[in-house]
CSV table of C-alpha atoms in Angstrom, one decimal:
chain,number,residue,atom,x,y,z
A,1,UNK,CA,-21.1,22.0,-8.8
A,2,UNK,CA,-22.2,18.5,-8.8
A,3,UNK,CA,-19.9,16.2,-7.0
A,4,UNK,CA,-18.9,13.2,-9.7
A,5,UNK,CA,-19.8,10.0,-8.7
A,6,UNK,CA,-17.5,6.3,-9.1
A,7,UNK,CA,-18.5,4.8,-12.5
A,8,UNK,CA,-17.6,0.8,-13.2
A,9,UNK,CA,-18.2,0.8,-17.1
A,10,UNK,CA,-15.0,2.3,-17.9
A,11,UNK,CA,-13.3,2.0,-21.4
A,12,UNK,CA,-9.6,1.9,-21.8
A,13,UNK,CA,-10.4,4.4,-24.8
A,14,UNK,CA,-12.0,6.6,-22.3
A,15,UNK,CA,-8.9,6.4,-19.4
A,16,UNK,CA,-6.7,6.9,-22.9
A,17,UNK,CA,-8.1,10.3,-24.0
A,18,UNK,CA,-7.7,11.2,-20.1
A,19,UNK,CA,-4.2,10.9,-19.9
A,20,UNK,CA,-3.9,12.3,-23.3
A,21,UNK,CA,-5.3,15.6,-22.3
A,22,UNK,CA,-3.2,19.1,-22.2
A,23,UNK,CA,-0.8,18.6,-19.3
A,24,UNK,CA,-2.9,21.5,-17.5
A,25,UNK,CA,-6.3,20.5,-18.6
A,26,UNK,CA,-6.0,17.3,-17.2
A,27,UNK,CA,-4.8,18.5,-13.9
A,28,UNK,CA,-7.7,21.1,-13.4
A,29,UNK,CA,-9.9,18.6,-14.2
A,30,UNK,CA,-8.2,16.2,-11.6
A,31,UNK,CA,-8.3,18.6,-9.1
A,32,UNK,CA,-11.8,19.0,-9.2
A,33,UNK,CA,-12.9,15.7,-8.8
A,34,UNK,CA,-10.1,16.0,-6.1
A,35,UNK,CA,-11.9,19.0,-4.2
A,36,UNK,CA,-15.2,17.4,-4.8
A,37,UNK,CA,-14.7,14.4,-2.4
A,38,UNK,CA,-11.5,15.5,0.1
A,39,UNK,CA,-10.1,18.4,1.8
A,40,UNK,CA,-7.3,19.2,-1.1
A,41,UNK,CA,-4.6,20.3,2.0
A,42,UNK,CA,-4.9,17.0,3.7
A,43,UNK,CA,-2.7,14.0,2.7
A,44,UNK,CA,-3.1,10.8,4.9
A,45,UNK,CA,0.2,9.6,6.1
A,46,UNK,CA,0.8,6.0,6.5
A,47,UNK,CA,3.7,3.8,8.0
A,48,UNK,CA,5.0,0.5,6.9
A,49,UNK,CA,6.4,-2.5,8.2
A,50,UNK,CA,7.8,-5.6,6.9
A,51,UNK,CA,7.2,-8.1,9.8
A,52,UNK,CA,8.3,-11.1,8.2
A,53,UNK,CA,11.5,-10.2,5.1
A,54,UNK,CA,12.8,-12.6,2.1
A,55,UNK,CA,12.8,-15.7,0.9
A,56,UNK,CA,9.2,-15.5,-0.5
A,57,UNK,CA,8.4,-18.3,-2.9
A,58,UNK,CA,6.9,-15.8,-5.6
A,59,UNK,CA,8.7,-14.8,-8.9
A,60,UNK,CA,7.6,-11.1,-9.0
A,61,UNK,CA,10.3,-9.9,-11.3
A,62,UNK,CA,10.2,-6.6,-9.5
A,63,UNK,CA,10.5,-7.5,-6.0
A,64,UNK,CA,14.4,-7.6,-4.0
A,65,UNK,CA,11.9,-10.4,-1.5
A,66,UNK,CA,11.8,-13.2,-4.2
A,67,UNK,CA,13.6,-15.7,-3.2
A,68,UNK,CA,14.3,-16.5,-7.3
A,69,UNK,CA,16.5,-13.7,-7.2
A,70,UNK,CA,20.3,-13.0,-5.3
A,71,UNK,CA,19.7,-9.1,-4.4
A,72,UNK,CA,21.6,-9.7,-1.1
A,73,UNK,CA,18.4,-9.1,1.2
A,74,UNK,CA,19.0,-10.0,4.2
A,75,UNK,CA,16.0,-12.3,5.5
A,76,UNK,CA,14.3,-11.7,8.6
A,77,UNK,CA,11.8,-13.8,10.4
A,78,UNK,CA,8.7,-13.2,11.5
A,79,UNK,CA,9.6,-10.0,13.8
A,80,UNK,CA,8.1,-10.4,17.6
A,81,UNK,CA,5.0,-8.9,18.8
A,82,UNK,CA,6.1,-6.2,21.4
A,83,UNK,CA,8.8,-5.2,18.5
A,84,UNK,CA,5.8,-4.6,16.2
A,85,UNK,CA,3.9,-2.3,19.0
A,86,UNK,CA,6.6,-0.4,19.6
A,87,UNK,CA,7.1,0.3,15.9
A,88,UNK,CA,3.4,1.0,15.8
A,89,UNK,CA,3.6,3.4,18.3
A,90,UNK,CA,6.7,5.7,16.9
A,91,UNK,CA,4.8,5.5,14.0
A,92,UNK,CA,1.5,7.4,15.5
A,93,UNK,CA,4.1,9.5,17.6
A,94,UNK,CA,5.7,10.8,14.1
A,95,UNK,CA,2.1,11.7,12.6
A,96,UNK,CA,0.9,8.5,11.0
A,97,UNK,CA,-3.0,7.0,11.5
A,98,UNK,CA,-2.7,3.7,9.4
A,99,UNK,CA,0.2,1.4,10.4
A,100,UNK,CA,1.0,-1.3,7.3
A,101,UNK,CA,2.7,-4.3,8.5
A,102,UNK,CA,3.5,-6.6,5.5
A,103,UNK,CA,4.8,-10.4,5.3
A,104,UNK,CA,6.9,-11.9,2.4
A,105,UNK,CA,4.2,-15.0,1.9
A,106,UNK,CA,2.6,-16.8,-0.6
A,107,UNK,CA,-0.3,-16.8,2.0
A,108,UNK,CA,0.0,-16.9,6.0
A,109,UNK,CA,0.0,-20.4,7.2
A,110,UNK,CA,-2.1,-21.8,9.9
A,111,UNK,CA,0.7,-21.5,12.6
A,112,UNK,CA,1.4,-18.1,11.9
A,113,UNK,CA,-1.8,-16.7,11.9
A,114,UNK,CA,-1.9,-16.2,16.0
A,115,UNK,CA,0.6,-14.5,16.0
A,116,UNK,CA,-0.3,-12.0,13.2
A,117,UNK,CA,-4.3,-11.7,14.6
A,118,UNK,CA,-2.5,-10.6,18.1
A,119,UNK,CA,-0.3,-8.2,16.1
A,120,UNK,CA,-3.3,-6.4,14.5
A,121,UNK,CA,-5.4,-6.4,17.9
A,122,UNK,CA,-2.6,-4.4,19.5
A,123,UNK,CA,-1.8,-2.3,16.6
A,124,UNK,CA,-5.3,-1.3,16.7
A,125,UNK,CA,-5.4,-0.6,20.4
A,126,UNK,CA,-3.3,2.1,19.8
A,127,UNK,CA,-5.8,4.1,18.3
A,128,UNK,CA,-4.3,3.6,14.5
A,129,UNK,CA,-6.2,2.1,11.5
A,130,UNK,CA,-4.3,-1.0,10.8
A,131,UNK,CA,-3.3,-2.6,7.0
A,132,UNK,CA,-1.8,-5.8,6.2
A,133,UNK,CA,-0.4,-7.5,3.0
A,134,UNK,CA,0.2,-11.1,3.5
A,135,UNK,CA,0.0,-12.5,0.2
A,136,UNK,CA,-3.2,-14.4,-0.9
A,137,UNK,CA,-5.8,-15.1,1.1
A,138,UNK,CA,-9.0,-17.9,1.3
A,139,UNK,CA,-12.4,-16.9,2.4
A,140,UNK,CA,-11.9,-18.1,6.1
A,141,UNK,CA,-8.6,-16.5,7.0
A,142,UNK,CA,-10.4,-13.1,5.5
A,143,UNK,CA,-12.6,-13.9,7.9
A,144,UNK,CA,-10.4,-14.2,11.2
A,145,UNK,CA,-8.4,-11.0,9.9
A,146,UNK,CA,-11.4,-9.1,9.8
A,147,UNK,CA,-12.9,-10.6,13.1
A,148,UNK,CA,-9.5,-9.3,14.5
A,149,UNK,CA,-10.4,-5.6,14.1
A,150,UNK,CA,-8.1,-5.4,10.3
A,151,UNK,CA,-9.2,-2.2,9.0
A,152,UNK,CA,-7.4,-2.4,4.9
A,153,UNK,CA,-6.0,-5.5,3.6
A,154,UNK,CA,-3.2,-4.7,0.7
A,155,UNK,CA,-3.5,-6.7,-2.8
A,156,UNK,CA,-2.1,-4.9,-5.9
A,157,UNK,CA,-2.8,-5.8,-9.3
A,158,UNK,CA,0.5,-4.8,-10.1
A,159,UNK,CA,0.0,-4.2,-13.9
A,160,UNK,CA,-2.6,-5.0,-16.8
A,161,UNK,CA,-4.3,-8.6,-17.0
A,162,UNK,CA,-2.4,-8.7,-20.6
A,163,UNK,CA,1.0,-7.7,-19.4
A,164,UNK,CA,1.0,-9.7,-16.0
A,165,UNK,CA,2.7,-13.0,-17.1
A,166,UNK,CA,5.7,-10.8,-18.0
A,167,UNK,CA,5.9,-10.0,-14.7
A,168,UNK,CA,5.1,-13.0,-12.5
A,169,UNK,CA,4.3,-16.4,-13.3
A,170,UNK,CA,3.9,-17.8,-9.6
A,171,UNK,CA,0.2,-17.0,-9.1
A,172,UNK,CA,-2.4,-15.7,-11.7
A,173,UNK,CA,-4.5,-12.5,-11.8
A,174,UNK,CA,-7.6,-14.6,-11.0
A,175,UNK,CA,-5.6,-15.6,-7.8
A,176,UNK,CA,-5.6,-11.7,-6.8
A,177,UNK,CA,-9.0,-10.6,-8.0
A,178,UNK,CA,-10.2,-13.4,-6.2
A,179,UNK,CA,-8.2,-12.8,-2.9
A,180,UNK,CA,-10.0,-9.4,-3.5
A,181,UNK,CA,-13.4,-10.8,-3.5
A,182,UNK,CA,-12.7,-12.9,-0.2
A,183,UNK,CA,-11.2,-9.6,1.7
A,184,UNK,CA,-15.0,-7.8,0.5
A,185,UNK,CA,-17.0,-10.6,1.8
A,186,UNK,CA,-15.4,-10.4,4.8
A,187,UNK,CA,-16.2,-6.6,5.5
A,188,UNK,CA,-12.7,-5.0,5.2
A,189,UNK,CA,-11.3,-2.2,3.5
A,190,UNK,CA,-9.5,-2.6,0.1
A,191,UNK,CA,-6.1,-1.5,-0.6
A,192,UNK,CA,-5.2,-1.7,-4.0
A,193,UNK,CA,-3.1,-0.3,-7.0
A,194,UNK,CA,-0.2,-1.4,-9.4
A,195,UNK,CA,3.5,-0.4,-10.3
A,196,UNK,CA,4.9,1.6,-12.7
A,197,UNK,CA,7.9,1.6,-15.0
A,198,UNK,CA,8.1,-2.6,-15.3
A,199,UNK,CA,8.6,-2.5,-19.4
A,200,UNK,CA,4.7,-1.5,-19.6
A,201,UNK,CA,3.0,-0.4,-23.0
A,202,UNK,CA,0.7,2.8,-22.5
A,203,UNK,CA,-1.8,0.5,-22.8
A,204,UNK,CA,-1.5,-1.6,-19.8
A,205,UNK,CA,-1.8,1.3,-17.7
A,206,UNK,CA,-5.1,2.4,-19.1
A,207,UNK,CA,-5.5,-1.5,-18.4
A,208,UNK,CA,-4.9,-1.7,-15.1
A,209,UNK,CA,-6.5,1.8,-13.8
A,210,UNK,CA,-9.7,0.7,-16.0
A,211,UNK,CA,-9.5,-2.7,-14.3
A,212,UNK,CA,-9.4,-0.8,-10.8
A,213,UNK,CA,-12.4,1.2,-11.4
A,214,UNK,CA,-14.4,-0.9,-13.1
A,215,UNK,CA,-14.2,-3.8,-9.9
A,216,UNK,CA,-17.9,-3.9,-8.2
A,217,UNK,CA,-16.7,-2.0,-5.6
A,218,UNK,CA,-13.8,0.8,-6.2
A,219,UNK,CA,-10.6,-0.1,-3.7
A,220,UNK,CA,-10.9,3.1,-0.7
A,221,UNK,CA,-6.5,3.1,-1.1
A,222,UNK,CA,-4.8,2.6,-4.4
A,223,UNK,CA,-1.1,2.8,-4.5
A,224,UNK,CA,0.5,4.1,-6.8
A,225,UNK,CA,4.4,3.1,-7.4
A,226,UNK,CA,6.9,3.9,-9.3
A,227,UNK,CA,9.7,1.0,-9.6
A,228,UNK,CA,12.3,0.9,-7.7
A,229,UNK,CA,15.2,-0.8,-9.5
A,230,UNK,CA,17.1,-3.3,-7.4
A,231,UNK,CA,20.2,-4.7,-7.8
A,232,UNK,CA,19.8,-8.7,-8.7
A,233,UNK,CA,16.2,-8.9,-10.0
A,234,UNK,CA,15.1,-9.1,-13.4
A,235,UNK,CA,13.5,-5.3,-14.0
A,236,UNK,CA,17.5,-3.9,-12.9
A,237,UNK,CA,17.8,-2.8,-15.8
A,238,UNK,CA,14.1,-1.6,-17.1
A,239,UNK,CA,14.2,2.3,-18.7
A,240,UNK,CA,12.9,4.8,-16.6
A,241,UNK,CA,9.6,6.5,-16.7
A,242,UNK,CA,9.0,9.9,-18.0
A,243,UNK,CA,8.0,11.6,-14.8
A,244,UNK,CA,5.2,13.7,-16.2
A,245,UNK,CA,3.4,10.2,-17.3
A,246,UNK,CA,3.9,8.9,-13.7
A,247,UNK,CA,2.0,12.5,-12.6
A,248,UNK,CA,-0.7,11.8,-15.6
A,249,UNK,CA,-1.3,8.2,-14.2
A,250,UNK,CA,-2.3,10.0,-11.0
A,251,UNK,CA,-4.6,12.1,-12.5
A,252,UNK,CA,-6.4,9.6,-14.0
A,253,UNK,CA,-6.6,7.4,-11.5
A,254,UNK,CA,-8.0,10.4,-8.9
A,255,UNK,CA,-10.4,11.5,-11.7
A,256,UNK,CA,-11.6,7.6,-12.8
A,257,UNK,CA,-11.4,6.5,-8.6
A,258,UNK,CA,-12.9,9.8,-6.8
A,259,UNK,CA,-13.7,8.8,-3.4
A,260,UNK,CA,-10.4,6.5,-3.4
A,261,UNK,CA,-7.1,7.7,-1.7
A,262,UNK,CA,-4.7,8.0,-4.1
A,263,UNK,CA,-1.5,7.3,-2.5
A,264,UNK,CA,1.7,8.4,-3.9
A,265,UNK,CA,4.1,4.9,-2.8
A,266,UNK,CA,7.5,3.6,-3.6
A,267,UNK,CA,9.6,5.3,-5.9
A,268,UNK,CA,9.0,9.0,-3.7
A,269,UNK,CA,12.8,9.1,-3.1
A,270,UNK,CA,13.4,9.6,-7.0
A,271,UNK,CA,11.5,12.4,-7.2
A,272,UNK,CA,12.2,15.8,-6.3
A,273,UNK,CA,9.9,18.1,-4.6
A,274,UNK,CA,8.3,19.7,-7.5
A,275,UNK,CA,7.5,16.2,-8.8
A,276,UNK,CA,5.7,15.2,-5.8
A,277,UNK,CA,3.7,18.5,-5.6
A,278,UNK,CA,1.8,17.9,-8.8
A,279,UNK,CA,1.1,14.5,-8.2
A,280,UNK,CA,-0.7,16.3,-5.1
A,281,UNK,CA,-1.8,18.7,-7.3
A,282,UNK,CA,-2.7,15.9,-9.9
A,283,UNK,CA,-4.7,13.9,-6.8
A,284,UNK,CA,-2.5,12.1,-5.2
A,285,UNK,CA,-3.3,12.3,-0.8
A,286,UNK,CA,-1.9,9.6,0.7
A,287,UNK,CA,1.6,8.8,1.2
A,288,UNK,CA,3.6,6.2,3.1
A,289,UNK,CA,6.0,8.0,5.8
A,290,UNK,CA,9.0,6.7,7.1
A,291,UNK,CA,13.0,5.5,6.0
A,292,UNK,CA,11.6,2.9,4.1
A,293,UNK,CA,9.1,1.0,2.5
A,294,UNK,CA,9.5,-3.1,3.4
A,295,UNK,CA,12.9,-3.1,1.9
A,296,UNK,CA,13.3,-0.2,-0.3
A,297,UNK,CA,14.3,3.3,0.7
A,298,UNK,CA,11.6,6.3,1.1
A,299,UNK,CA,12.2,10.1,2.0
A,300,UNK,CA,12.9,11.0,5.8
A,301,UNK,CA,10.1,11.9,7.5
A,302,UNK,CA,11.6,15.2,8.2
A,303,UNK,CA,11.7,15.9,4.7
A,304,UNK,CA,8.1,15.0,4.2
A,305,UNK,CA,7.3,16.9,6.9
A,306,UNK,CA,9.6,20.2,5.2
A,307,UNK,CA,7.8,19.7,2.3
A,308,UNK,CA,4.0,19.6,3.5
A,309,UNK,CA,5.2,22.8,5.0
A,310,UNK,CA,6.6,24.2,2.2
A,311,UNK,CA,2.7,23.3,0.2
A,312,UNK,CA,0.7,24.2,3.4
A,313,UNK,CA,-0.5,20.4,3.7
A,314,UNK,CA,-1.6,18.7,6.8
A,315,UNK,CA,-1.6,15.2,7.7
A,316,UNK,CA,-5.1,13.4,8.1
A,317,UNK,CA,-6.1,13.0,11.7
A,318,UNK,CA,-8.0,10.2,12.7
A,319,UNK,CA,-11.2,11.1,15.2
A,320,UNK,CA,-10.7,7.8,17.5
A,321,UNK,CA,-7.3,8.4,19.4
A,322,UNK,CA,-6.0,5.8,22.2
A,323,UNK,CA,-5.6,7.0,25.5
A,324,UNK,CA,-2.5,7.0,27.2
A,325,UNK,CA,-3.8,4.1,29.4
A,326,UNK,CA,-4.9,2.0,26.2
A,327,UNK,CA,-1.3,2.8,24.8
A,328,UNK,CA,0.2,1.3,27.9
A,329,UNK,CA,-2.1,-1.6,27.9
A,330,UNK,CA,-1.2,-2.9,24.7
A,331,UNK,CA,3.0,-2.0,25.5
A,332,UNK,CA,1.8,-4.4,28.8
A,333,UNK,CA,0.0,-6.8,26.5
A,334,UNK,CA,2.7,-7.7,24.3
A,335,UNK,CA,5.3,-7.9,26.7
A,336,UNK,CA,3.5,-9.8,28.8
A,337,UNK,CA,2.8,-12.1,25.6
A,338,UNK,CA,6.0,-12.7,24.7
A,339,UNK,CA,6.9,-13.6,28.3
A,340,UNK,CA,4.4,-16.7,28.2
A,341,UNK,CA,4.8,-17.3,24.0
A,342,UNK,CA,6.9,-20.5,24.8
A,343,UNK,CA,4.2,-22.3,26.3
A,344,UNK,CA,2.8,-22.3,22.7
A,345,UNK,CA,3.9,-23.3,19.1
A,346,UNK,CA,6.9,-20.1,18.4
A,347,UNK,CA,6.2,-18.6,14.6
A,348,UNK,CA,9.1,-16.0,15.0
A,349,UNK,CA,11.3,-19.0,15.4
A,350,UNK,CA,11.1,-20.4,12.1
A,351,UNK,CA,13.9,-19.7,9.4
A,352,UNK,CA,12.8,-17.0,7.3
């Protein structure tokens, strides 16, 4: 069979009559792009971390981190360096390669870019790929996170160009499409996808999966989320989503994205086990592992771990593993860092 290729000419009419297929058509044909490009019994597992919590100066409508809204969040400053590694290294411990480690920013200023450059060099010296989200980004701090070893940077879309100012108003979809660009030029990894469930029209999710494929070079992660409704912000209230749309929006985005991980993000702890099995079924082989994702809740690892047993699926192993003297290394590193750290300017120290 020949193995389908990424396409960039896209039409939403095209992405439309996708997810309009027979429920079963569409997920034979998904998983066969799907077996094309990965091993269909291997899910990648990934951890995240919020590093630095609240009192971000965005009005995403969706997000408890805003500091527009009163969800009660408690803020958190910029979390220390040895606290980070040893996060890190439970993370590996419980199965994960790729460790995310996400900061509620506009964009990371110059005083707290040390700090987060040391943070990835660490996190990579334990053997794991490393991932940050850290708001937007210009062409030169692309530059020093990539220098830094920073295998994926994270950058959603979040929703359709035509449907975005109902969601945020603080920065414009040029602003992310362009913080894309600078994270390509720079030689990293793109991690990219949307939400689901924000008030949306069909439409804008044939937008913003057509918008994802069609970029000049298709994102190697795109999250998929469903919303998480939180207390306080504007979307509280939004109406659910039918689930099986949520499992044809990962069909289409396997079959329109085929070399891309697909990963299946917030919103896993609304769905039961037989939901999550045909969005692996639909494409979906990534998922982020752990009690919770930045400050919304996730499935137990346990759990996960009952339930790839229950489907037969293994986690993705990385081939470049840290020894046990690089692990202690970069343990000795960061305490030894944060031993000296007030002979210099102190980022963690600033009110969140």
């Amino acid at each position: 069979m020949t193995s389908t290729a990424p396409r960039h000419d896209w039409t939403l009419k095209e992405a439309r009559d996708l997810f309009n297929l027979p429920f079963n058509d569409l997920l034979f044909r998904a998983q066969t792009v799907h077996r094309q490009h990965f091993d269909p019994n291997e899910v990648q597992v990934s951890t995240l971390l919020s590093i630095k919590t609240g009192a971000c100066p965005e009005d995403c409508k969706y997000c408890p981190q805003s500091g527009h809204y009163n969800t009660d969040l408690e803020k958190e400053k910029l979390l220390e360096i040895e606290k980070v590694v040893t996060e890190a290294r439970s993370a590996r411990e419980r199965g994960a390669s790729r460790f995310c480690m996400g900061a509620a920013w506009r964009s990371p200023s110059k005083k707290d870019m040390p700090y987060v450059l040391d943070m990835i060099r660490q996190v990579k010296s334990l053997g794991l790929e490393t991932c940050m989200t850290l708001g937007m980004l210009r062409e030169d701090q692309a530059v020093e996170l990539a220098d830094a070893g920073l295998d994926y940077y994270n950058h959603n879309l979040d929703t359709s160009e035509q449907y975005y100012n109902h969601i945020i108003t603080t920065r414009t979809y040029q602003d992310r499409l362009d913080t894309l660009d600078n994270v390509r030029k720079a030689g990293m990894k793109v991690c990219c996808g949307g939400i689901l469930g924000m008030g949306e029209e069909e439409s804008d999710r044939m937008g913003l999966l057509v918008q994802l494929a069609n970029l000049p070079q298709q994102p190697e992660s795109v999250p998929i989320n469903m919303l998480v409704k939180v207390k306080g912000t504007p979307l509280e209230d939004v109406e659910d989503m039918e689930p099986f749309d949520f499992v044809r929006m990962i069909a289409v985005a396997r079959i329109m994205m085929p070399e891309s991980h697909v990963r299946l993000s917030a919103g896993r702890e609304q769905m039961n086990e037989q939901m999550q099995a045909l969005c692996f079924m639909a494409g979906a082989n990534s998922i982020f592992y752990g009690e919770k994702l930045l400050t919304t809740s996730n499935p137990e690892a346990d759990s996960d771990m009952q339930l790839f047993r229950k489907l037969g699926i293994r986690p993705e192993q990385r081939e470049q593993c840290a020894t046990e003297e690089q692990e202690e290394e970069a343990i000795a590193e960061a305490v030894e860092y944060e031993a000296t750290r007030h002979m210099f300017y102190d980022a963690t120290r600033e009110s969140a």
